[in-house]
Coordinates of C-alpha atoms in Angstrom, one line a residue:
Chain A
M1 CA 93.4 63.0 107.8
N2 CA 96.9 63.5 109.3
P3 CA 96.4 66.6 111.6
I4 CA 100.0 67.9 111.4
P5 CA 99.8 68.8 107.6
A6 CA 96.2 69.7 108.3
L7 CA 97.3 72.1 111.2
K8 CA 100.4 73.5 109.0
F9 CA 97.7 74.3 106.0
V10 CA 95.5 76.1 108.1
G11 CA 98.0 78.1 110.1
R12 CA 99.5 79.1 106.6
V13 CA 96.2 79.9 105.2
A14 CA 95.1 82.1 108.1
L15 CA 98.6 83.8 107.9
Q16 CA 98.1 84.3 104.1
N17 CA 94.7 85.7 104.7
I18 CA 95.9 88.5 107.2
L19 CA 98.4 89.3 104.7
R20 CA 96.3 89.2 101.7
N21 CA 93.5 91.3 103.5
R22 CA 95.6 93.5 105.4
G23 CA 93.7 96.5 105.3
I24 CA 90.6 94.8 106.9
A25 CA 92.9 92.9 109.4
L26 CA 94.7 96.1 110.7
A27 CA 91.0 97.8 111.0
S28 CA 90.1 94.7 113.0
V29 CA 93.0 94.9 115.2
L30 CA 92.4 98.8 115.7
T31 CA 89.2 98.4 116.7
I32 CA 89.5 95.3 118.9
T33 CA 92.5 97.1 120.4
L34 CA 90.2 100.0 121.5
T35 CA 87.4 98.0 122.7
L36 CA 89.8 95.9 124.5
L37 CA 91.5 98.8 126.2
G38 CA 88.2 100.1 127.0
A39 CA 87.4 96.8 128.8
G40 CA 91.1 97.0 130.2
V41 CA 90.7 100.6 131.6
A42 CA 86.9 99.6 133.0
V43 CA 88.5 96.8 134.8
V44 CA 91.3 98.8 136.3
V45 CA 88.9 101.5 137.5
V46 CA 86.4 99.0 139.0
H47 CA 89.2 97.4 140.6
A48 CA 90.7 100.7 142.2
L49 CA 87.1 101.7 143.4
D50 CA 86.7 98.2 144.6
G51 CA 89.6 98.6 146.6
V52 CA 88.8 102.0 148.1
L53 CA 85.3 100.5 148.8
H54 CA 86.7 97.5 150.8
T55 CA 88.8 99.5 152.7
E56 CA 86.1 101.8 153.6
E57 CA 83.6 98.6 154.2
S58 CA 86.8 96.9 156.7
Q59 CA 86.5 100.0 158.8
A60 CA 82.9 100.0 158.8
S61 CA 82.8 96.5 159.8
V62 CA 84.5 97.4 163.2
L63 CA 81.4 97.7 165.9
K64 CA 82.8 99.8 168.8
V65 CA 80.5 99.5 171.8
F66 CA 81.1 102.2 174.5
M67 CA 81.0 100.9 178.1
A68 CA 79.4 102.2 181.0
D69 CA 82.0 103.9 183.0
H70 CA 81.0 101.6 186.5
V71 CA 81.2 98.7 184.7
G72 CA 83.7 96.2 186.1
F73 CA 86.7 94.5 184.2
A74 CA 85.0 90.8 184.7
S75 CA 81.5 92.4 183.3
E76 CA 83.8 93.7 180.1
V77 CA 85.5 90.2 179.6
N78 CA 82.0 88.4 180.1
L79 CA 80.5 90.5 177.5
E80 CA 83.9 90.3 175.3
Q81 CA 83.4 86.9 175.4
T82 CA 79.8 86.4 175.0
L83 CA 79.5 88.4 171.7
G84 CA 82.9 87.6 170.7
H85 CA 82.5 84.0 169.7
Q86 CA 79.7 84.5 167.5
A87 CA 80.4 83.2 164.3
A88 CA 79.9 86.6 162.7
V89 CA 82.5 88.1 164.5
A90 CA 86.2 87.6 163.6
K91 CA 88.1 89.1 166.5
A92 CA 87.1 91.5 169.6
T93 CA 89.5 93.7 171.4
F94 CA 89.2 95.9 174.3
E95 CA 90.2 99.7 174.3
N96 CA 90.3 101.3 177.9
K97 CA 89.8 105.0 178.9
D98 CA 93.5 105.9 178.4
Q99 CA 93.4 104.3 174.9
A100 CA 90.7 106.1 173.9
A101 CA 92.0 109.5 174.9
Q102 CA 95.1 108.6 173.2
Q103 CA 93.1 107.2 170.2
A104 CA 91.2 110.7 170.0
G105 CA 94.3 112.9 170.5
S106 CA 96.3 111.4 167.7
S107 CA 93.2 110.7 165.3
L108 CA 91.2 114.1 165.9
G109 CA 93.6 116.2 167.4
L110 CA 91.6 116.7 170.8
T111 CA 94.7 116.0 172.8
Q112 CA 94.6 119.5 174.4
A113 CA 90.9 119.6 174.9
I114 CA 91.3 116.2 176.9
N115 CA 94.4 117.2 179.1
L116 CA 92.3 120.4 180.2
L117 CA 89.4 118.5 181.1
E118 CA 91.3 116.0 183.1
K119 CA 93.3 119.1 184.7
S120 CA 89.9 120.7 185.8
G121 CA 89.1 117.6 187.7
A122 CA 86.3 116.3 185.3
G123 CA 88.4 113.3 184.4
N124 CA 88.7 111.1 180.8
P125 CA 85.4 111.8 179.4
L126 CA 85.9 109.2 176.9
P127 CA 84.4 105.9 177.6
A128 CA 86.2 102.5 177.5
S129 CA 85.2 100.5 174.4
L130 CA 84.9 96.8 173.0
N131 CA 85.6 96.7 169.4
F132 CA 84.0 93.8 167.6
H133 CA 85.8 93.1 163.8
L134 CA 83.1 91.4 162.0
R135 CA 83.4 89.2 159.0
N136 CA 80.5 90.6 157.0
I137 CA 79.5 94.3 157.1
K138 CA 76.0 93.1 156.9
A139 CA 76.0 91.7 160.6
V140 CA 77.0 94.8 162.0
S141 CA 73.2 96.1 162.4
E142 CA 72.5 92.6 163.7
L143 CA 75.2 92.9 166.4
N144 CA 74.4 96.5 167.0
R145 CA 70.8 95.5 168.0
E146 CA 71.9 93.0 170.2
V147 CA 74.4 94.7 172.2
R148 CA 72.2 98.0 172.7
T149 CA 70.1 95.7 175.3
S150 CA 73.0 95.1 177.5
A151 CA 73.1 97.4 180.8
L152 CA 76.7 97.2 180.5
L153 CA 76.8 100.0 177.9
D154 CA 77.4 103.7 178.2
S155 CA 74.2 105.6 179.0
G156 CA 74.6 108.2 176.2
P157 CA 73.0 108.8 173.2
H158 CA 75.1 106.8 171.2
P159 CA 76.3 103.5 173.0
T160 CA 77.9 102.1 169.8
D161 CA 79.3 104.1 167.0
Y162 CA 77.0 102.5 164.4
N163 CA 75.7 104.5 161.7
A164 CA 72.7 103.3 160.0
D165 CA 73.4 105.3 156.9
V166 CA 76.9 104.4 156.2
I167 CA 76.6 100.7 155.5
P168 CA 73.7 100.7 153.1
R169 CA 75.3 103.5 151.4
L170 CA 78.6 101.5 150.8
E171 CA 76.7 98.5 149.9
R172 CA 75.0 100.5 147.1
Y173 CA 78.4 102.2 145.8
I174 CA 79.8 98.8 145.6
F175 CA 76.9 97.2 143.7
V176 CA 76.8 100.1 141.4
A177 CA 80.7 99.7 140.9
Q178 CA 80.7 96.3 140.1
L179 CA 77.2 96.5 138.1
G180 CA 78.8 99.7 136.0
G181 CA 82.4 97.5 135.6
G182 CA 80.4 94.4 134.7
L183 CA 78.2 96.6 132.0
V184 CA 81.2 98.4 130.7
V185 CA 83.1 95.2 130.3
G186 CA 79.9 93.4 128.5
V187 CA 79.1 96.0 126.2
V188 CA 82.5 96.5 124.8
G189 CA 82.9 92.6 124.8
A190 CA 79.9 92.3 122.8
V191 CA 81.1 95.2 120.4
A192 CA 84.3 93.4 119.8
L193 CA 82.3 90.5 118.9
V194 CA 80.3 92.2 116.6
I195 CA 83.2 93.8 115.0
I196 CA 85.1 90.7 114.5
T197 CA 82.0 89.1 113.2
I198 CA 81.6 91.8 110.7
S199 CA 85.2 91.7 109.5
V200 CA 85.2 87.8 109.2
R201 CA 82.1 88.2 107.2
T202 CA 83.6 90.7 104.7
A203 CA 86.6 88.7 104.5
A204 CA 84.8 85.8 103.8
Y205 CA 82.7 87.6 101.1
V206 CA 86.3 88.4 99.6
R207 CA 87.3 84.8 99.6
R208 CA 83.6 83.5 98.6
Q209 CA 84.9 82.0 95.5
E210 CA 87.9 80.3 97.0
I211 CA 85.1 78.9 99.6
E212 CA 82.9 77.9 96.9
I213 CA 85.8 75.9 95.3
M214 CA 86.8 74.2 98.8
K215 CA 83.3 73.2 99.1
L216 CA 82.8 71.9 95.6
V217 CA 86.1 69.7 95.9
G218 CA 84.7 68.3 99.0
A219 CA 86.3 70.3 101.8
T220 CA 84.9 69.6 105.2
D221 CA 83.2 72.4 106.8
W222 CA 86.3 71.9 109.4
F223 CA 88.8 72.9 107.0
V224 CA 87.1 75.9 105.4
R225 CA 86.1 77.3 109.0
W226 CA 89.3 76.7 110.8
P227 CA 91.5 79.3 108.7
F228 CA 89.0 82.0 109.5
V229 CA 88.8 80.8 113.2
V230 CA 92.4 80.9 113.5
E231 CA 92.8 84.2 111.7
G232 CA 90.3 85.7 114.4
V233 CA 92.3 84.1 116.9
I234 CA 95.7 86.0 115.6
V235 CA 93.9 89.1 115.2
G236 CA 92.4 89.0 118.8
V237 CA 95.7 88.2 120.5
I238 CA 97.5 90.7 118.5
S239 CA 95.0 93.4 119.6
A240 CA 95.1 92.1 123.0
L241 CA 99.1 92.4 123.1
V242 CA 98.5 96.1 121.7
A243 CA 95.8 97.0 124.2
S244 CA 98.1 95.6 126.9
V245 CA 101.2 97.5 126.0
I246 CA 99.2 100.9 125.9
L247 CA 97.5 100.1 129.1
L248 CA 100.8 99.1 130.9
G249 CA 102.4 102.4 129.5
V250 CA 99.7 104.5 130.5
G251 CA 99.6 103.1 133.9
V252 CA 103.3 103.2 134.4
G253 CA 103.2 106.7 132.9
F254 CA 100.6 107.9 135.7
G255 CA 102.2 105.7 138.3
G256 CA 105.3 108.3 138.2
G257 CA 107.6 105.6 136.3
H258 CA 108.1 103.6 139.2
S259 CA 104.9 101.8 139.9
L260 CA 101.4 101.4 138.1
A261 CA 98.9 103.9 138.7
L262 CA 95.7 103.5 140.9
G263 CA 97.6 101.0 143.0
V264 CA 97.7 98.0 140.7
G265 CA 100.2 95.7 141.4
V266 CA 102.5 93.6 139.3
R267 CA 100.5 90.2 139.8
F268 CA 97.2 92.3 139.0
A269 CA 98.7 93.8 135.7
A270 CA 100.0 90.3 134.8
L271 CA 96.2 88.9 135.4
I272 CA 94.7 91.8 133.1
V273 CA 97.3 91.1 130.6
L274 CA 96.2 87.6 130.6
C275 CA 92.6 87.9 130.6
L276 CA 92.9 90.5 127.6
I277 CA 94.9 87.9 125.8
V278 CA 92.2 85.0 126.6
A279 CA 89.5 87.5 125.9
G280 CA 91.0 88.8 122.5
G281 CA 91.6 84.9 121.4
A282 CA 87.9 84.0 122.5
L283 CA 86.0 87.0 120.9
G284 CA 88.4 86.2 117.7
S285 CA 87.7 82.6 117.6
V286 CA 83.9 83.1 118.4
G287 CA 83.5 86.1 116.2
S288 CA 85.3 84.1 113.1
F289 CA 83.1 81.0 113.9
V290 CA 80.0 83.0 113.7
G291 CA 81.1 85.1 110.9
V292 CA 82.1 82.0 108.7
R293 CA 78.6 80.5 109.3
R294 CA 76.9 81.9 106.5
S295 CA 79.4 81.3 103.9
L296 CA 78.9 77.7 105.0
G297 CA 75.4 77.7 104.6
T298 CA 75.4 75.7 108.0
Chain B
M1 CA 80.1 78.4 62.8
S2 CA 82.3 75.3 62.3
I3 CA 84.5 73.7 64.7
S4 CA 87.9 71.7 63.8
T5 CA 87.1 68.3 64.5
S6 CA 91.1 67.6 64.8
P7 CA 91.8 66.2 68.4
P8 CA 94.2 68.6 70.1
A9 CA 94.8 66.7 73.1
P10 CA 98.1 65.0 73.2
V11 CA 97.2 62.3 75.7
V12 CA 96.2 58.7 74.6
M13 CA 94.1 57.0 76.9
T14 CA 92.9 53.4 77.3
G15 CA 89.6 52.3 79.0
A16 CA 86.4 50.6 78.5
G17 CA 84.1 53.7 77.9
S18 CA 80.7 53.0 77.8
T19 CA 80.3 49.2 76.9
E20 CA 77.7 46.4 77.5
L21 CA 79.2 45.9 80.8
S22 CA 77.5 49.1 82.0
R23 CA 74.1 47.6 80.8
S24 CA 74.6 44.9 83.7
E25 CA 75.5 47.1 86.5
P26 CA 72.9 49.3 88.8
P27 CA 72.6 52.9 87.7
I28 CA 75.3 55.5 89.2
I29 CA 72.8 58.0 89.0
V30 CA 69.2 58.0 89.5
F31 CA 66.3 60.8 89.0
E32 CA 63.1 59.6 90.3
K33 CA 59.9 62.0 89.8
V34 CA 62.2 64.8 90.7
T35 CA 60.6 68.0 91.2
K36 CA 62.6 71.0 91.9
I37 CA 60.8 74.1 92.8
Y38 CA 62.7 77.7 93.9
A39 CA 62.0 79.7 97.0
N40 CA 60.5 82.2 94.2
G41 CA 57.8 79.6 93.1
Q42 CA 59.8 79.0 89.7
A43 CA 59.8 75.5 88.8
A44 CA 63.0 74.4 87.4
I45 CA 62.5 70.6 87.1
R46 CA 59.2 69.1 86.8
D47 CA 58.8 65.2 87.5
A48 CA 62.0 64.2 85.6
S49 CA 62.7 60.5 85.8
F50 CA 66.0 59.0 84.0
T51 CA 68.9 56.9 85.3
V52 CA 72.6 56.7 84.0
R53 CA 74.7 53.9 84.4
P54 CA 78.5 53.7 85.0
R55 CA 80.8 55.0 82.2
D56 CA 78.0 56.6 80.4
F57 CA 78.5 59.6 78.7
V58 CA 75.6 62.1 78.8
F59 CA 74.7 65.3 77.4
V60 CA 71.9 67.4 78.9
V61 CA 70.5 69.7 76.7
G62 CA 68.1 72.5 76.5
A63 CA 67.7 76.4 76.0
S64 CA 69.0 78.7 78.5
G65 CA 66.4 78.5 81.7
A66 CA 65.5 74.7 80.6
G67 CA 66.8 73.5 84.0
K68 CA 70.1 71.9 82.7
S69 CA 72.1 73.6 85.6
T70 CA 69.5 72.5 88.2
V71 CA 70.1 68.8 87.1
I72 CA 74.0 69.3 87.8
R73 CA 73.0 71.5 91.0
L74 CA 70.9 68.4 92.5
L75 CA 73.6 66.3 91.8
I76 CA 76.1 67.6 93.8
R77 CA 73.7 68.5 96.5
E78 CA 73.8 72.2 96.1
E79 CA 70.0 72.2 95.8
R80 CA 67.6 69.8 97.2
A81 CA 64.8 68.2 95.2
T82 CA 61.3 69.4 96.5
Q83 CA 59.6 66.3 95.3
G84 CA 60.9 62.8 94.0
H85 CA 64.6 61.3 94.8
V86 CA 68.1 62.0 93.5
L87 CA 70.3 58.8 94.2
V88 CA 74.1 58.8 93.5
E89 CA 75.7 55.3 93.7
G90 CA 72.5 54.1 95.7
Q91 CA 72.5 57.2 98.1
D92 CA 69.6 59.1 98.4
L93 CA 70.9 62.7 98.4
A94 CA 67.9 64.0 100.5
R95 CA 68.5 61.7 103.1
L96 CA 72.3 62.8 103.0
K97 CA 73.6 64.0 106.3
H98 CA 75.3 67.6 105.7
R99 CA 78.6 66.3 107.2
H100 CA 78.6 63.6 104.7
L101 CA 78.4 65.7 101.8
P102 CA 82.2 66.3 101.5
R103 CA 82.6 62.4 100.9
L104 CA 80.0 62.6 98.1
R105 CA 81.5 65.7 96.3
R106 CA 85.2 64.0 96.4
K107 CA 83.7 61.0 94.2
M108 CA 82.7 63.8 91.6
G109 CA 84.6 66.2 89.6
I110 CA 82.8 69.3 88.5
V111 CA 83.7 71.8 86.2
F112 CA 81.6 75.0 85.1
Q113 CA 81.5 77.5 82.8
D114 CA 83.4 80.2 84.3
F115 CA 86.0 77.7 85.4
K116 CA 86.3 78.6 88.8
L117 CA 90.1 79.1 89.0
L118 CA 91.8 81.1 91.7
P119 CA 93.7 84.0 90.2
N120 CA 96.3 84.4 92.7
L121 CA 97.4 80.9 92.2
T122 CA 99.7 79.2 89.7
V123 CA 98.3 76.4 87.5
E124 CA 99.9 73.9 89.7
Q125 CA 99.0 75.4 92.8
N126 CA 94.9 75.6 91.6
V127 CA 95.3 72.0 90.8
A128 CA 97.1 70.9 94.3
F129 CA 94.6 73.0 96.2
A130 CA 91.9 70.6 95.6
I131 CA 94.0 67.8 97.6
Q132 CA 95.5 70.3 100.4
V133 CA 91.9 71.2 101.2
T134 CA 90.8 67.8 101.6
D135 CA 93.8 65.4 102.3
P136 CA 96.6 68.1 102.8
G137 CA 98.7 65.1 104.3
R138 CA 98.7 62.9 100.9
P139 CA 102.0 61.9 99.6
H140 CA 103.2 62.4 96.2
L141 CA 101.1 65.6 96.0
K142 CA 103.4 66.8 93.1
E143 CA 103.5 63.6 91.2
K144 CA 99.7 63.5 91.4
V145 CA 99.0 67.3 90.3
G146 CA 101.7 66.6 87.2
E147 CA 99.9 63.4 86.2
A148 CA 96.4 65.3 86.2
L149 CA 97.9 68.1 84.1
Y150 CA 99.7 65.9 81.9
I151 CA 96.2 64.2 81.2
V152 CA 95.0 67.7 80.3
G153 CA 98.0 68.5 78.5
L154 CA 99.1 71.7 80.7
E155 CA 102.4 69.9 82.2
D156 CA 104.4 72.7 80.8
K157 CA 102.2 75.4 82.2
L158 CA 103.0 74.5 86.1
S159 CA 103.8 78.0 86.9
A160 CA 101.7 80.0 84.8
F161 CA 98.8 82.0 86.6
P162 CA 94.9 81.9 85.1
T163 CA 95.2 85.4 83.6
E164 CA 98.0 84.0 81.4
L165 CA 96.1 81.4 79.9
S166 CA 93.4 81.1 77.2
G167 CA 89.8 80.1 78.1
G168 CA 90.5 77.0 77.1
E169 CA 93.4 76.1 79.0
Q170 CA 91.8 77.4 82.0
Q171 CA 89.1 75.1 81.5
R172 CA 91.6 72.3 81.2
V173 CA 93.2 73.5 84.7
A174 CA 89.6 73.1 86.2
I175 CA 89.4 69.8 84.6
A176 CA 92.9 68.9 85.8
R177 CA 91.4 70.1 89.1
A178 CA 88.8 68.1 88.9
L179 CA 90.8 64.8 88.3
V180 CA 93.2 64.7 91.0
H181 CA 90.6 63.1 93.3
R182 CA 90.1 60.4 90.4
P183 CA 86.3 60.7 90.4
R184 CA 84.0 58.2 89.2
I185 CA 81.3 60.7 88.3
F186 CA 82.4 64.0 86.3
L187 CA 79.9 66.8 85.9
A188 CA 80.3 69.4 83.6
D189 CA 78.0 72.6 83.5
E190 CA 78.3 74.4 80.3
P191 CA 82.3 73.8 80.2
T192 CA 82.3 75.3 76.3
G193 CA 80.2 78.1 77.3
N194 CA 83.1 80.7 77.4
L195 CA 85.2 79.2 74.8
D196 CA 85.4 79.8 71.1
P197 CA 84.5 76.4 69.0
D198 CA 87.9 75.1 68.6
A199 CA 89.0 75.3 72.2
G200 CA 85.3 73.9 73.4
W201 CA 85.8 70.9 71.2
G202 CA 89.1 70.3 72.6
I203 CA 87.4 70.0 76.0
V204 CA 84.5 68.2 74.8
Q205 CA 87.5 65.6 73.3
L206 CA 89.1 65.7 76.8
L207 CA 85.7 64.8 78.7
Q208 CA 84.9 61.7 76.2
Q209 CA 88.9 60.9 77.1
I210 CA 88.2 60.9 80.8
N211 CA 85.1 58.8 80.0
H212 CA 87.1 56.1 78.2
R213 CA 89.1 56.1 81.2
G214 CA 86.0 54.8 83.3
A215 CA 84.5 58.0 84.5
T216 CA 80.6 58.4 84.0
V217 CA 80.2 61.8 82.2
V218 CA 77.1 64.1 82.6
M219 CA 77.6 67.2 80.6
A220 CA 75.0 70.2 80.4
T221 CA 75.4 72.3 77.4
H222 CA 73.6 74.1 74.7
N223 CA 76.2 73.7 72.3
R224 CA 74.6 72.0 69.2
E225 CA 77.7 71.5 67.1
V226 CA 79.6 69.4 69.9
V227 CA 76.4 67.4 70.6
D228 CA 75.6 66.5 67.0
L229 CA 79.5 65.6 66.5
C230 CA 79.7 63.2 69.6
R231 CA 76.4 61.3 68.8
R232 CA 76.4 60.5 72.6
R233 CA 73.2 59.8 74.9
V234 CA 70.8 63.1 74.7
L235 CA 68.9 64.2 77.6
A236 CA 66.5 67.1 76.1
I237 CA 64.7 69.5 78.9
E238 CA 62.3 72.0 78.0
D239 CA 60.7 74.1 80.8
G240 CA 61.9 71.7 83.6
R241 CA 60.5 68.8 82.0
I242 CA 62.7 65.6 80.3
V243 CA 61.1 65.8 76.5
R244 CA 63.4 63.4 74.8
D245 CA 66.3 60.7 75.9
E246 CA 68.0 59.2 73.0
A247 CA 70.7 56.8 73.1
E248 CA 72.9 58.4 70.1
G249 CA 71.1 61.7 70.2
A250 CA 71.5 65.0 68.5
Y251 CA 70.8 68.3 69.8
L252 CA 67.4 68.7 68.0
R253 CA 64.9 66.1 67.3
D254 CA 65.1 64.9 63.5
G255 CA 62.8 67.5 61.9
D256 CA 63.0 70.0 64.4
A257 CA 64.2 73.5 63.4
I258 CA 66.2 76.4 65.4
L259 CA 63.8 79.1 65.7

């Protein structure tokens, strides 16, 4: 069989089917658009939440080790090099007492209190610290345990800034966000698949006589099935385009007209559109393939 | 009820028809101890055995529900035999893989009582449809469609829609559609069932002409008059059993009466 006329015929029949059954096609486009829109919103929200959590995670991935005031420079360098060369540590930076005072002053608004203490002769109460930036948040607790045995650390109640509660809580949030997003996308995808399958089954029922004749005159299953599959792909892609336009429109609207809301970049927005089109086409083709199976008796 | 025996078909055809030649050839259709029991437990065919030789013309007769249509459905592998073997051109249909079914169907022309035409397509498009869905790249599509419609005498109705045609004309379109693949076997399931006697007789004459062109014709019918007029081979079925196989038979056995 010559593939070009075959493809032409399949494409023409698919378009004719859409036009002939435009009520069903429109209903399919609407429902699939809504489901893809739901999936798109879920992806954007999960992405934004993921961004926030990752910022938190990167901040929590820094272990601040407070040094005792009596520790000399050589000991500090020794500790920095010993721990800084571990595989889990991305980099280690040293913060002296003055930098600590400056940091506390700017971020916590404690400048006046520190100045008062210094003027009273008590000196700068803040310790110098070694800041270990870790590659993985899970390595923070282990490094904390290891570093606490060192005699070089501040003898206060908190020789490091390690907070045992923060990290598991963050990990829990990330897990819930990813699981929730995955579930929403999965459920929405399944709903879209069922809708396409039902609509194709309806279309196949409407066209049962045509299918019966095709089979009687010797058309292959391929030839009976492909117009439906192409029809499903067209409906899926149209739905994805409509969902993308709505999603981008709402994103630009909430972003104030100049950028997209929730910190979505152009590249990520393009990726979402591409994913929606691929998902729409895939849902359409798989739904049609399944939907027409019964008519073929295979 | 009586029918006019004047031939309405305008085409003169030539061909061997059923001749001595076919006696020496292997059968084109074989039913070998075939039983068909449907899922509801109803036995439609019981232990049926017969053969059909190339270029034979066979009437399968019997009352409604006797099993005539099941014979046709078994031949096109719409149904599979529960027991026994159905062979077409030596191919056991029980062993035929699903993907090879289209090849079998293209060797056959099939027509039904309800014509099975697509109402939104013209006569020409309905006939072309059979080629488009099996071999869309086939050259001279228009000529082949025109030729098929010329054979059935509808070359002047190309642009008409099925609803604009009489029942007899619609059945001719269905026959033209079945002819475009130049089938070796032509199966007709009650093709005159929805037609008035004259139109029905016209269809039977057309099938005889197709047979004269060299095709084997199997026609399931309970139209007594056409069977009696043609005097071709008759296979009579009662309650799923082949009760009579006569070379030049009538609808009823001599001496039988219609109840």
